Amino acid sequence: MRERSARKDFTLQALIDVDVPVALIARHVASLGGRMPALSPDGKQIAFTTIRDGNANDATGPNFAGGGMLNVRSATTLNNLLFTGNAASSGGGIAIVVDSQPLLKNVVFLSNSATDGGAALVDSLSAATFTNTDFVTNSATDSGGAILNHDQSSVTLSNAIFSGNTADNGATTPTEAFVAH
């Protein structure tokens, strides 16, 4: 794990303190797809957005994953996003599922929570790439305080920071913050 650089501190602070002009998605509840969907065709981008206070906590059914965003069969690029305060049964910040291949760059996952995958769930033959991504104080009541990688999926991390993520079943060290099943 690398130490937080001055550049990354500025980026994290800027995302927290500045009202991002493009979009703010707040306090959405997934009862019939109320979270931010990333179902766009390959090559589309979502950028300069804060996604906060989403909720996908149904125990079963389609609304148990992706408190902030549900990414299904998509190769969307997510650039300069902040996921904060989102909650779900799986993938508190984002659930990347069903053959998805997103690129997440310059993204901060801050204080998201889930049973599994506090910040992110990568599942069902998906392949996620996280570049210049911070995982800060996310939590899981079971596995993967930051990321849970599951079911023949893969995660590529480049220049990622893990700080203060917790899980009842791991996540006390940087290697436990990322759990692959």
N, CA and C atoms as an extended XYZ file, in Angstrom:
543
Properties=species:S:1:pos:R:3:atomname:S:1:resname:S:1:resid:I:1 pbc="F F F"
N         0.836       -1.175        0.000 N   MET     1
C         0.000        0.000        0.000 CA  MET     1
C         0.881        1.238        0.000 C   MET     1
N         0.466        2.243       -0.682 N   ARG     2
C         1.254        3.469       -0.738 CA  ARG     2
C         0.713        4.480        0.256 C   ARG     2
N         1.553        5.416        0.608 N   GLU     3
C         1.117        6.495        1.487 CA  GLU     3
C         0.309        7.504        0.689 C   GLU     3
N        -0.612        8.149        1.354 N   ARG     4
C        -1.434        9.173        0.715 CA  ARG     4
C        -0.541       10.349        0.328 C   ARG     4
N        -0.605       10.758       -0.927 N   SER     5
C         0.206       11.879       -1.395 CA  SER     5
C        -0.550       13.184       -1.205 C   SER     5
N         0.159       14.282       -1.316 N   ALA     6
C        -0.477       15.596       -1.201 CA  ALA     6
C        -1.535       15.774       -2.286 C   ALA     6
N        -1.270       15.260       -3.482 N   ARG     7
C        -2.235       15.373       -4.577 CA  ARG     7
C        -3.525       14.649       -4.222 C   ARG     7
N        -3.428       13.450       -3.681 N   LYS     8
C        -4.619       12.699       -3.344 CA  LYS     8
C        -5.380       13.354       -2.196 C   LYS     8
N        -4.670       13.920       -1.214 N   ASP     9
C        -5.344       14.632       -0.135 CA  ASP     9
C        -6.154       15.790       -0.689 C   ASP     9
N        -5.577       16.527       -1.634 N   PHE    10
C        -6.281       17.653       -2.232 CA  PHE    10
C        -7.515       17.162       -2.985 C   PHE    10
N        -7.370       16.064       -3.742 N   THR    11
C        -8.495       15.534       -4.502 CA  THR    11
C        -9.622       15.106       -3.572 C   THR    11
N        -9.299       14.361       -2.514 N   LEU    12
C       -10.316       13.909       -1.577 CA  LEU    12
C       -10.986       15.103       -0.915 C   LEU    12
N       -10.214       16.071       -0.451 N   GLN    13
C       -10.781       17.245        0.205 CA  GLN    13
C       -11.641       18.044       -0.773 C   GLN    13
N       -11.190       18.171       -2.012 N   ALA    14
C       -11.966       18.916       -3.003 CA  ALA    14
C       -13.302       18.241       -3.265 C   ALA    14
N       -13.308       16.913       -3.350 N   LEU    15
C       -14.559       16.210       -3.593 CA  LEU    15
C       -15.528       16.369       -2.431 C   LEU    15
N       -15.008       16.454       -1.224 N   ILE    16
C       -15.873       16.597       -0.058 CA  ILE    16
C       -16.397       18.022        0.072 C   ILE    16
N       -15.537       19.020       -0.156 N   ASP    17
C       -15.877       20.403        0.132 CA  ASP    17
C       -16.567       21.161       -0.997 C   ASP    17
N       -16.379       20.730       -2.224 N   VAL    18
C       -16.887       21.493       -3.363 CA  VAL    18
C       -18.215       20.917       -3.831 C   VAL    18
N       -19.182       21.779       -4.072 N   ASP    19
C       -20.459       21.352       -4.640 CA  ASP    19
C       -20.230       21.085       -6.122 C   ASP    19
N       -20.196       19.818       -6.505 N   VAL    20
C       -19.883       19.437       -7.875 CA  VAL    20
C       -20.993       19.928       -8.793 C   VAL    20
N       -20.650       20.709       -9.834 N   PRO    21
C       -21.671       21.362      -10.648 CA  PRO    21
C       -22.480       20.443      -11.551 C   PRO    21
N       -21.984       19.285      -11.917 N   VAL    22
C       -22.691       18.467      -12.889 CA  VAL    22
C       -23.885       17.757      -12.265 C   VAL    22
N       -23.701       17.093      -11.130 N   ALA    23
C       -24.823       16.356      -10.551 CA  ALA    23
C       -24.563       16.031       -9.088 C   ALA    23
N       -25.612       16.004       -8.344 N   LEU    24
C       -25.592       15.512       -6.968 CA  LEU    24
C       -26.805       14.615       -6.823 C   LEU    24
N       -26.548       13.362       -6.548 N   ILE    25
C       -27.638       12.414       -6.394 CA  ILE    25
C       -27.675       12.054       -4.919 C   ILE    25
N       -28.719       12.501       -4.233 N   ALA    26
C       -28.737       12.357       -2.775 CA  ALA    26
C       -30.021       11.722       -2.282 C   ALA    26
N       -29.889       11.010       -1.191 N   ARG    27
C       -30.999       10.421       -0.467 CA  ARG    27
C       -31.970        9.648       -1.361 C   ARG    27
N       -31.426        8.857       -2.259 N   HIS    28
C       -32.285        8.015       -3.091 CA  HIS    28
C       -32.440        6.664       -2.415 C   HIS    28
N       -33.603        6.103       -2.508 N   VAL    29
C       -33.900        4.823       -1.887 CA  VAL    29
C       -34.333        3.864       -2.980 C   VAL    29
N       -33.722        2.688       -2.994 N   ALA    30
C       -34.050        1.703       -4.020 CA  ALA    30
C       -35.256        0.896       -3.589 C   ALA    30
N       -36.426        1.329       -4.024 N   SER    31
C       -37.610        0.525       -3.798 CA  SER    31
C       -38.074       -0.061       -5.117 C   SER    31
N       -37.956        0.678       -6.177 N   LEU    32
C       -38.164        0.153       -7.530 CA  LEU    32
C       -37.086        0.750       -8.425 C   LEU    32
N       -35.834        0.461       -8.107 N   GLY    33
C       -34.728        0.969       -8.900 CA  GLY    33
C       -34.421        2.415       -8.595 C   GLY    33
N       -34.565        2.861       -7.353 N   GLY    34
C       -34.343        4.253       -7.003 CA  GLY    34
C       -32.892        4.666       -6.972 C   GLY    34
N       -31.953        3.718       -6.983 N   ARG    35
C       -30.539        4.085       -6.995 CA  ARG    35
C       -30.118        4.448       -8.410 C   ARG    35
N       -28.938        5.007       -8.526 N   MET    36
C       -28.422        5.444       -9.818 CA  MET    36
C       -28.074        4.223      -10.666 C   MET    36
N       -28.756        4.011      -11.804 N   PRO    37
C       -28.412        2.872      -12.645 CA  PRO    37
C       -27.278        3.229      -13.596 C   PRO    37
N       -26.404        2.274      -13.835 N   ALA    38
C       -25.372        2.454      -14.854 CA  ALA    38
C       -25.593        1.364      -15.887 C   ALA    38
N       -26.668        1.494      -16.614 N   LEU    39
C       -27.053        0.504      -17.605 CA  LEU    39
C       -26.783        1.014      -19.013 C   LEU    39
N       -25.938        2.016      -19.108 N   SER    40
C       -25.698        2.647      -20.399 CA  SER    40
C       -24.906        1.726      -21.325 C   SER    40
N       -25.011        1.951      -22.619 N   PRO    41
C       -24.260        1.144      -23.576 CA  PRO    41
C       -22.755        1.301      -23.360 C   PRO    41
N       -22.004        0.356      -23.883 N   ASP    42
C       -20.550        0.408      -23.749 CA  ASP    42
C       -20.009        1.747      -24.240 C   ASP    42
N       -19.011        2.238      -23.500 N   GLY    43
C       -18.343        3.463      -23.902 CA  GLY    43
C       -18.932        4.730      -23.318 C   GLY    43
N       -20.018        4.680      -22.611 N   LYS    44
C       -20.611        5.877      -22.017 CA  LYS    44
C       -19.886        6.230      -20.732 C   LYS    44
N       -19.982        7.488      -20.333 N   GLN    45
C       -19.277        7.957      -19.147 CA  GLN    45
C       -20.205        8.708      -18.214 C   GLN    45
N       -20.024        8.491      -16.914 N   ILE    46
C       -20.665        9.288      -15.879 CA  ILE    46
C       -19.528        9.979      -15.147 C   ILE    46
N       -19.580       11.325      -15.046 N   ALA    47
C       -18.439       12.052      -14.489 CA  ALA    47
C       -18.881       13.211      -13.604 C   ALA    47
N       -17.971       13.621      -12.719 N   PHE    48
C       -18.140       14.778      -11.839 CA  PHE    48
C       -19.478       14.742      -11.096 C   PHE    48
N       -19.683       13.643      -10.373 N   THR    49
C       -20.954       13.427       -9.694 CA  THR    49
C       -20.717       12.947       -8.272 C   THR    49
N       -21.531       13.413       -7.340 N   THR    50
C       -21.548       12.888       -5.979 CA  THR    50
C       -22.801       12.045       -5.828 C   THR    50
N       -22.619       10.806       -5.386 N   ILE    51
C       -23.745        9.899       -5.166 CA  ILE    51
C       -23.742        9.581       -3.682 C   ILE    51
N       -24.775       10.058       -2.966 N   ARG    52
C       -24.751        9.895       -1.513 CA  ARG    52
C       -26.116        9.485       -0.961 C   ARG    52
N       -26.050        8.841        0.208 N   ASP    53
C       -27.226        8.479        1.002 CA  ASP    53
C       -28.192        7.558        0.268 C   ASP    53
N       -27.688        6.741       -0.655 N   GLY    54
C       -28.534        5.756       -1.323 CA  GLY    54
C       -28.748        4.545       -0.434 C   GLY    54
N       -29.795        3.776       -0.724 N   ASN    55
C       -30.132        2.651        0.120 CA  ASN    55
C       -30.711        1.518       -0.727 C   ASN    55
N       -30.098        0.355       -0.649 N   ALA    56
C       -30.610       -0.845       -1.311 CA  ALA    56
C       -30.471       -1.995       -0.323 C   ALA    56
N       -31.283       -1.988        0.696 N   ASN    57
C       -31.134       -2.937        1.793 CA  ASN    57
C       -32.212       -4.007        1.865 C   ASN    57
N       -32.946       -4.259        0.776 N   ASP    58
C       -33.885       -5.376        0.794 CA  ASP    58
C       -33.101       -6.677        0.958 C   ASP    58
N       -33.589       -7.590        1.734 N   ALA    59
C       -32.896       -8.856        1.960 CA  ALA    59
C       -32.889       -9.724        0.707 C   ALA    59
N       -33.912       -9.607       -0.124 N   THR    60
C       -34.007      -10.396       -1.349 CA  THR    60
C       -34.542       -9.504       -2.462 C   THR    60
N       -34.620      -10.052       -3.643 N   GLY    61
C       -35.173       -9.299       -4.761 CA  GLY    61
C       -34.126       -8.419       -5.414 C   GLY    61
N       -34.545       -7.550       -6.329 N   PRO    62
C       -33.604       -6.778       -7.120 CA  PRO    62
C       -32.981       -5.598       -6.377 C   PRO    62
N       -33.444       -5.299       -5.187 N   ASN    63
C       -32.991       -4.091       -4.501 CA  ASN    63
C       -32.126       -4.394       -3.286 C   ASN    63
N       -31.254       -5.385       -3.414 N   PHE    64
C       -30.367       -5.711       -2.302 CA  PHE    64
C       -28.934       -5.268       -2.587 C   PHE    64
N       -28.633       -4.856       -3.802 N   ALA    65
C       -27.244       -4.563       -4.173 CA  ALA    65
C       -27.106       -3.164       -4.762 C   ALA    65
N       -25.977       -2.546       -4.466 N   GLY    66
C       -25.657       -1.247       -5.055 CA  GLY    66
C       -26.414       -0.102       -4.426 C   GLY    66
N       -26.071        0.250       -3.198 N   GLY    67
C       -26.751        1.355       -2.523 CA  GLY    67
C       -26.636        2.662       -3.271 C   GLY    67
N       -25.489        2.922       -3.877 N   GLY    68
C       -25.292        4.144       -4.651 CA  GLY    68
C       -25.531        3.938       -6.131 C   GLY    68
N       -25.027        2.816       -6.670 N   MET    69
C       -25.161        2.548       -8.103 CA  MET    69
C       -25.168        1.047       -8.344 C   MET    69
N       -26.022        0.631       -9.250 N   LEU    70
C       -26.062       -0.753       -9.703 CA  LEU    70
C       -25.594       -0.778      -11.149 C   LEU    70
N       -24.474       -1.469      -11.395 N   ASN    71
C       -23.872       -1.532      -12.715 CA  ASN    71
C       -24.105       -2.937      -13.258 C   ASN    71
N       -24.980       -3.073      -14.273 N   VAL    72
C       -25.368       -4.369      -14.828 CA  VAL    72
C       -25.070       -4.397      -16.322 C   VAL    72
N       -24.317       -5.408      -16.764 N   ARG    73
C       -23.994       -5.579      -18.192 CA  ARG    73
C       -23.561       -4.263      -18.823 C   ARG    73
N       -22.566       -3.642      -18.237 N   SER    74
C       -22.149       -2.324      -18.685 CA  SER    74
C       -20.635       -2.189      -18.678 C   SER    74
N       -20.133       -1.388      -19.594 N   ALA    75
C       -18.709       -1.044      -19.625 CA  ALA    75
C       -18.563        0.466      -19.440 C   ALA    75
N       -19.375        1.024      -18.613 N   THR    76
C       -19.398        2.456      -18.354 CA  THR    76
C       -18.094        2.916      -17.720 C   THR    76
N       -17.646        4.120      -18.075 N   THR    77
C       -16.517        4.755      -17.404 CA  THR    77
C       -17.073        5.698      -16.357 C   THR    77
N       -16.614        5.530      -15.128 N   LEU    78
C       -17.010        6.394      -14.018 CA  LEU    78
C       -15.787        7.216      -13.652 C   LEU    78
N       -15.876        8.537      -13.814 N   ASN    79
C       -14.707        9.404      -13.670 CA  ASN    79
C       -15.007       10.560      -12.724 C   ASN    79
N       -14.145       10.760      -11.729 N   ASN    80
C       -14.288       11.853      -10.765 CA  ASN    80
C       -15.625       11.800      -10.036 C   ASN    80
N       -15.886       10.664       -9.398 N   LEU    81
C       -17.113       10.486       -8.619 CA  LEU    81
C       -16.775       10.358       -7.139 C   LEU    81
N       -17.732       10.743       -6.314 N   LEU    82
C       -17.673       10.508       -4.879 CA  LEU    82
C       -18.901        9.706       -4.495 C   LEU    82
N       -18.690        8.510       -3.916 N   PHE    83
C       -19.760        7.692       -3.354 CA  PHE    83
C       -19.647        7.826       -1.843 C   PHE    83
N       -20.662        8.378       -1.172 N   THR    84
C       -20.564        8.563        0.269 CA  THR    84
C       -21.903        8.334        0.970 C   THR    84
N       -21.843        7.632        2.087 N   GLY    85
C       -23.030        7.426        2.908 CA  GLY    85
C       -24.071        6.497        2.327 C   GLY    85
N       -23.705        5.675        1.352 N   ASN    86
C       -24.640        4.734        0.741 CA  ASN    86
C       -24.636        3.419        1.524 C   ASN    86
N       -25.750        2.681        1.461 N   ALA    87
C       -25.859        1.417        2.187 CA  ALA    87
C       -26.608        0.392        1.347 C   ALA    87
N       -26.216       -0.871        1.503 N   ALA    88
C       -26.878       -1.959        0.777 CA  ALA    88
C       -26.584       -3.274        1.471 C   ALA    88
N       -27.334       -4.293        1.113 N   SER    89
C       -26.998       -5.634        1.579 CA  SER    89
C       -25.662       -6.067        0.977 C   SER    89
N       -25.446       -5.768       -0.313 N   SER    90
C       -24.183       -6.065       -0.999 CA  SER    90
C       -23.766       -4.873       -1.840 C   SER    90
N       -22.511       -4.479       -1.713 N   GLY    91
C       -22.004       -3.342       -2.492 CA  GLY    91
C       -22.597       -2.028       -2.026 C   GLY    91
N       -22.182       -1.549       -0.865 N   GLY    92
C       -22.750       -0.322       -0.296 CA  GLY    92
C       -22.673        0.868       -1.233 C   GLY    92
N       -21.506        1.111       -1.832 N   GLY    93
C       -21.355        2.217       -2.770 CA  GLY    93
C       -21.809        1.838       -4.166 C   GLY    93
N       -21.298        0.693       -4.651 N   ILE    94
C       -21.616        0.249       -6.007 CA  ILE    94
C       -21.618       -1.277       -6.065 C   ILE    94
N       -22.539       -1.829       -6.849 N   ALA    95
C       -22.537       -3.254       -7.178 CA  ALA    95
C       -22.277       -3.369       -8.674 C   ALA    95
N       -21.225       -4.086       -9.011 N   ILE    96
C       -20.814       -4.300      -10.402 CA  ILE    96
C       -21.084       -5.769      -10.691 C   ILE    96
N       -22.140       -6.043      -11.473 N   VAL    97
C       -22.617       -7.418      -11.605 CA  VAL    97
C       -22.971       -7.775      -13.051 C   VAL    97
N       -23.107       -9.060      -13.288 N   VAL    98
C       -23.596       -9.661      -14.535 CA  VAL    98
C       -22.790       -9.183      -15.749 C   VAL    98
N       -21.560       -9.668      -15.831 N   ASP    99
C       -20.713       -9.431      -17.001 CA  ASP    99
C       -20.464       -7.946      -17.272 C   ASP    99
N       -20.286       -7.163      -16.230 N   SER   100
C       -19.953       -5.737      -16.380 CA  SER   100
C       -18.437       -5.561      -16.422 C   SER   100
N       -17.986       -4.529      -17.115 N   GLN   101
C       -16.563       -4.240      -17.228 CA  GLN   101
C       -16.312       -2.731      -17.116 C   GLN   101
N       -16.681       -2.122      -15.992 N   PRO   102
C       -16.510       -0.680      -15.863 CA  PRO   102
C       -15.063       -0.282      -15.557 C   PRO   102
N       -14.750        0.947      -15.902 N   LEU   103
C       -13.497        1.579      -15.515 CA  LEU   103
C       -13.848        2.691      -14.544 C   LEU   103
N       -13.329        2.611      -13.338 N   LEU   104
C       -13.557        3.646      -12.327 CA  LEU   104
C       -12.238        4.369      -12.111 C   LEU   104
N       -12.200        5.665      -12.416 N   LYS   105
C       -10.953        6.409      -12.234 CA  LYS   105
C       -11.217        7.713      -11.497 C   LYS   105
N       -10.290        8.027      -10.597 N   ASN   106
C       -10.416        9.219       -9.749 CA  ASN   106
C       -11.725        9.194       -8.970 C   ASN   106
N       -11.993        8.055       -8.334 N   VAL   107
C       -13.225        7.848       -7.581 CA  VAL   107
C       -12.876        7.703       -6.105 C   VAL   107
N       -13.715        8.273       -5.240 N   VAL   108
C       -13.555        8.135       -3.801 CA  VAL   108
C       -14.790        7.431       -3.250 C   VAL   108
N       -14.552        6.355       -2.485 N   PHE   109
C       -15.601        5.661       -1.748 CA  PHE   109
C       -15.395        6.015       -0.285 C   PHE   109
N       -16.309        6.782        0.288 N   LEU   110
C       -16.160        7.303        1.637 CA  LEU   110
C       -17.372        6.944        2.496 C   LEU   110
N       -17.155        6.172        3.548 N   SER   111
C       -18.193        5.879        4.556 CA  SER   111
C       -19.451        5.238        3.981 C   SER   111
N       -19.272        4.237        3.124 N   ASN   112
C       -20.378        3.422        2.637 CA  ASN   112
C       -20.434        2.151        3.479 C   ASN   112
N       -21.590        1.472        3.494 N   SER   113
C       -21.700        0.270        4.322 CA  SER   113
C       -22.566       -0.789        3.653 C   SER   113
N       -22.272       -2.052        4.005 N   ALA   114
C       -23.031       -3.182        3.469 CA  ALA   114
C       -22.778       -4.401        4.339 C   ALA   114
N       -23.550       -5.426        4.114 N   THR   115
C       -23.245       -6.706        4.738 CA  THR   115
C       -21.959       -7.253        4.129 C   THR   115
N       -21.852       -7.229        2.799 N   ASP   116
C       -20.658       -7.660        2.067 CA  ASP   116
C       -20.265       -6.588        1.070 C   ASP   116
N       -18.984       -6.237        1.059 N   GLY   117
C       -18.498       -5.228        0.121 CA  GLY   117
C       -18.943       -3.836        0.514 C   GLY   117
N       -18.360       -3.289        1.572 N   GLY   118
C       -18.772       -1.976        2.083 CA  GLY   118
C       -18.779       -0.894        1.015 C   GLY   118
N       -17.712       -0.820        0.209 N   ALA   119
C       -17.651        0.154       -0.877 CA  ALA   119
C       -18.163       -0.447       -2.179 C   ALA   119
N       -17.709       -1.688       -2.484 N   ALA   120
C       -18.013       -2.259       -3.797 CA  ALA   120
C       -18.156       -3.768       -3.750 C   ALA   120
N       -19.073       -4.266       -4.551 N   LEU   121
C       -19.233       -5.684       -4.836 CA  LEU   121
C       -18.931       -5.869       -6.317 C   LEU   121
N       -18.047       -6.815       -6.651 N   VAL   122
C       -17.775       -7.182       -8.041 CA  VAL   122
C       -18.159       -8.648       -8.151 C   VAL   122
N       -19.170       -8.963       -8.992 N   ASP   123
C       -19.790      -10.279       -8.947 CA  ASP   123
C       -20.267      -10.704      -10.337 C   ASP   123
N       -20.484      -11.993      -10.500 N   SER   124
C       -21.148      -12.588      -11.672 CA  SER   124
C       -20.425      -12.289      -12.982 C   SER   124
N       -19.203      -12.803      -13.085 N   LEU   125
C       -18.406      -12.714      -14.315 CA  LEU   125
C       -18.051      -11.285      -14.717 C   LEU   125
N       -17.921      -10.400      -13.749 N   SER   126
C       -17.580       -9.007      -14.042 CA  SER   126
C       -16.081       -8.778      -13.877 C   SER   126
N       -15.585       -7.717      -14.493 N   ALA   127
C       -14.167       -7.345      -14.400 CA  ALA   127
C       -14.097       -5.830      -14.217 C   ALA   127
N       -13.765       -5.401      -13.016 N   ALA   128
C       -13.726       -3.963      -12.709 CA  ALA   128
C       -12.281       -3.487      -12.606 C   ALA   128
N       -12.037       -2.285      -13.129 N   THR   129
C       -10.727       -1.657      -13.024 CA  THR   129
C       -10.877       -0.368      -12.223 C   THR   129
N       -10.108       -0.284      -11.130 N   PHE   130
C       -10.109        0.891      -10.255 CA  PHE   130
C        -8.747        1.580      -10.385 C   PHE   130
N        -8.732        2.818      -10.880 N   THR   131
C        -7.505        3.580      -11.060 CA  THR   131
C        -7.602        4.888      -10.279 C   THR   131
N        -6.569        5.210       -9.493 N   ASN   132
C        -6.569        6.422       -8.658 CA  ASN   132
C        -7.830        6.481       -7.805 C   ASN   132
N        -8.097        5.397       -7.105 N   THR   133
C        -9.327        5.272       -6.326 CA  THR   133
C        -9.000        5.144       -4.848 C   THR   133
N        -9.744        5.879       -4.017 N   ASP   134
C        -9.570        5.839       -2.565 CA  ASP   134
C       -10.757        5.124       -1.931 C   ASP   134
N       -10.454        4.219       -0.990 N   PHE   135
C       -11.457        3.501       -0.217 CA  PHE   135
C       -11.236        3.900        1.242 C   PHE   135
N       -12.095        4.767        1.776 N   VAL   136
C       -11.856        5.360        3.087 CA  VAL   136
C       -13.057        5.132        4.008 C   VAL   136
N       -12.831        4.525        5.142 N   THR   137
C       -13.810        4.279        6.212 CA  THR   137
C       -15.120        3.642        5.728 C   THR   137
N       -15.012        2.675        4.838 N   ASN   138
C       -16.170        1.878        4.436 CA  ASN   138
C       -16.255        0.692        5.382 C   ASN   138
N       -17.453        0.106        5.505 N   SER   139
C       -17.592       -0.993        6.459 CA  SER   139
C       -18.530       -2.077        5.943 C   SER   139
N       -18.243       -3.306        6.392 N   ALA   140
C       -19.097       -4.453        6.086 CA  ALA   140
C       -19.331       -5.232        7.369 C   ALA   140
N       -20.549       -5.692        7.558 N   THR   141
C       -20.835       -6.493        8.744 CA  THR   141
C       -20.414       -7.946        8.552 C   THR   141
N       -20.019       -8.324        7.326 N   ASP   142
C       -19.478       -9.659        7.094 CA  ASP   142
C       -18.114       -9.537        6.422 C   ASP   142
N       -18.037       -9.576        5.094 N   SER   143
C       -16.748       -9.628        4.398 CA  SER   143
C       -16.519       -8.423        3.487 C   SER   143
N       -15.250       -8.077        3.320 N   GLY   144
C       -14.860       -7.044        2.360 CA  GLY   144
C       -15.230       -5.650        2.795 C   GLY   144
N       -14.523       -5.105        3.757 N   GLY   145
C       -14.799       -3.745        4.210 CA  GLY   145
C       -14.762       -2.746        3.070 C   GLY   145
N       -13.853       -2.947        2.112 N   ALA   146
C       -13.782       -2.081        0.938 CA  ALA   146
C       -14.402       -2.769       -0.281 C   ALA   146
N       -13.855       -3.923       -0.680 N   ILE   147
C       -14.305       -4.609       -1.902 CA  ILE   147
C       -14.533       -6.086       -1.611 C   ILE   147
N       -15.634       -6.615       -2.135 N   LEU   148
C       -15.840       -8.064       -2.165 CA  LEU   148
C       -15.864       -8.486       -3.629 C   LEU   148
N       -14.910       -9.341       -4.011 N   ASN   149
C       -14.820       -9.880       -5.370 CA  ASN   149
C       -15.313      -11.321       -5.324 C   ASN   149
N       -16.296      -11.663       -6.172 N   HIS   150
C       -16.997      -12.939       -6.014 CA  HIS   150
C       -17.420      -13.501       -7.366 C   HIS   150
N       -17.625      -14.800       -7.438 N   ASP   151
C       -18.253      -15.504       -8.558 CA  ASP   151
C       -17.571      -15.262       -9.900 C   ASP   151
N       -16.336      -15.745      -10.030 N   GLN   152
C       -15.585      -15.704      -11.280 CA  GLN   152
C       -15.412      -14.299      -11.828 C   GLN   152
N       -15.237      -13.342      -10.935 N   SER   153
C       -15.028      -11.950      -11.331 CA  SER   153
C       -13.585      -11.561      -11.032 C   SER   153
N       -13.167      -10.428      -11.581 N   SER   154
C       -11.801       -9.964      -11.342 CA  SER   154
C       -11.795       -8.472      -11.041 C   SER   154
N       -10.780       -8.064      -10.282 N   VAL   155
C       -10.585       -6.663       -9.924 CA  VAL   155
C        -9.148       -6.299      -10.236 C   VAL   155
N        -8.960       -5.177      -10.930 N   THR   156
C        -7.630       -4.623      -11.176 CA  THR   156
C        -7.534       -3.310      -10.421 C   THR   156
N        -6.499       -3.181       -9.588 N   LEU   157
C        -6.281       -1.973       -8.795 CA  LEU   157
C        -5.004       -1.309       -9.242 C   LEU   157
N        -5.053       -0.005       -9.493 N   SER   158
C        -3.877        0.774       -9.845 CA  SER   158
C        -3.909        2.088       -9.072 C   SER   158
N        -2.887        2.303       -8.263 N   ASN   159
C        -2.790        3.540       -7.485 CA  ASN   159
C        -3.999        3.708       -6.553 C   ASN   159
N        -4.334        2.651       -5.827 N   ALA   160
C        -5.479        2.663       -4.916 CA  ALA   160
C        -5.005        2.868       -3.481 C   ALA   160
N        -5.829        3.549       -2.703 N   ILE   161
C        -5.562        3.758       -1.283 CA  ILE   161
C        -6.684        3.094       -0.487 C   ILE   161
N        -6.307        2.317        0.523 N   PHE   162
C        -7.250        1.717        1.463 CA  PHE   162
C        -6.927        2.290        2.833 C   PHE   162
N        -7.909        2.928        3.478 N   SER   163
C        -7.671        3.538        4.778 CA  SER   163
C        -8.908        3.431        5.660 C   SER   163
N        -8.766        2.769        6.806 N   GLY   164
C        -9.830        2.736        7.801 CA  GLY   164
C       -11.057        1.933        7.440 C   GLY   164
N       -10.951        1.004        6.482 N   ASN   165
C       -12.081        0.141        6.133 CA  ASN   165
C       -12.168       -0.994        7.151 C   ASN   165
N       -13.384       -1.390        7.499 N   THR   166
C       -13.558       -2.433        8.503 CA  THR   166
C       -14.584       -3.455        8.056 C   THR   166
N       -14.449       -4.663        8.593 N   ALA   167
C       -15.439       -5.712        8.389 CA  ALA   167
C       -15.395       -6.631        9.593 C   ALA   167
N       -16.534       -7.142        9.991 N   ASP   168
C       -16.578       -8.049       11.130 CA  ASP   168
C       -15.815       -9.332       10.835 C   ASP   168
N       -15.708       -9.693        9.558 N   ASN   169
C       -15.005      -10.900        9.145 CA  ASN   169
C       -13.797      -10.503        8.306 C   ASN   169
N       -12.879       -9.706        8.880 N   GLY   170
C       -11.687       -9.271        8.163 CA  GLY   170
C       -11.617       -7.768        8.042 C   GLY   170
N       -10.726       -7.295        7.188 N   ALA   171
C       -10.522       -5.885        6.844 CA  ALA   171
C        -9.777       -5.091        7.897 C   ALA   171
N        -8.968       -5.754        8.719 N   THR   172
C        -8.149       -5.004        9.671 CA  THR   172
C        -6.802       -4.646        9.075 C   THR   172
N        -6.417       -5.300        7.989 N   THR   173
C        -5.193       -4.952        7.279 CA  THR   173
C        -5.575       -4.643        5.832 C   THR   173
N        -4.706       -3.966        5.079 N   PRO   174
C        -5.047       -3.651        3.679 CA  PRO   174
C        -5.415       -4.881        2.846 C   PRO   174
N        -4.744       -6.020        3.075 N   THR   175
C        -5.081       -7.184        2.271 CA  THR   175
C        -6.447       -7.748        2.638 C   THR   175
N        -6.895       -7.563        3.871 N   GLU   176
C        -8.218       -8.044        4.261 CA  GLU   176
C        -9.323       -7.097        3.827 C   GLU   176
N        -8.977       -5.871        3.479 N   ALA   177
C        -9.990       -4.921        2.997 CA  ALA   177
C       -10.548       -5.368        1.657 C   ALA   177
N        -9.753       -6.167        0.928 N   PHE   178
C       -10.156       -6.684       -0.369 CA  PHE   178
C       -10.310       -8.186       -0.221 C   PHE   178
N       -11.508       -8.703       -0.378 N   VAL   179
C       -11.754      -10.133       -0.193 CA  VAL   179
C       -12.215      -10.743       -1.514 C   VAL   179
N       -11.550      -11.790       -1.933 N   ALA   180
C       -11.942      -12.507       -3.148 CA  ALA   180
C       -12.453      -13.887       -2.765 C   ALA   180
N       -13.587      -14.279       -3.311 N   HIS   181
C       -14.153      -15.614       -3.053 CA  HIS   181
C       -14.143      -16.410       -4.321 C   HIS   181
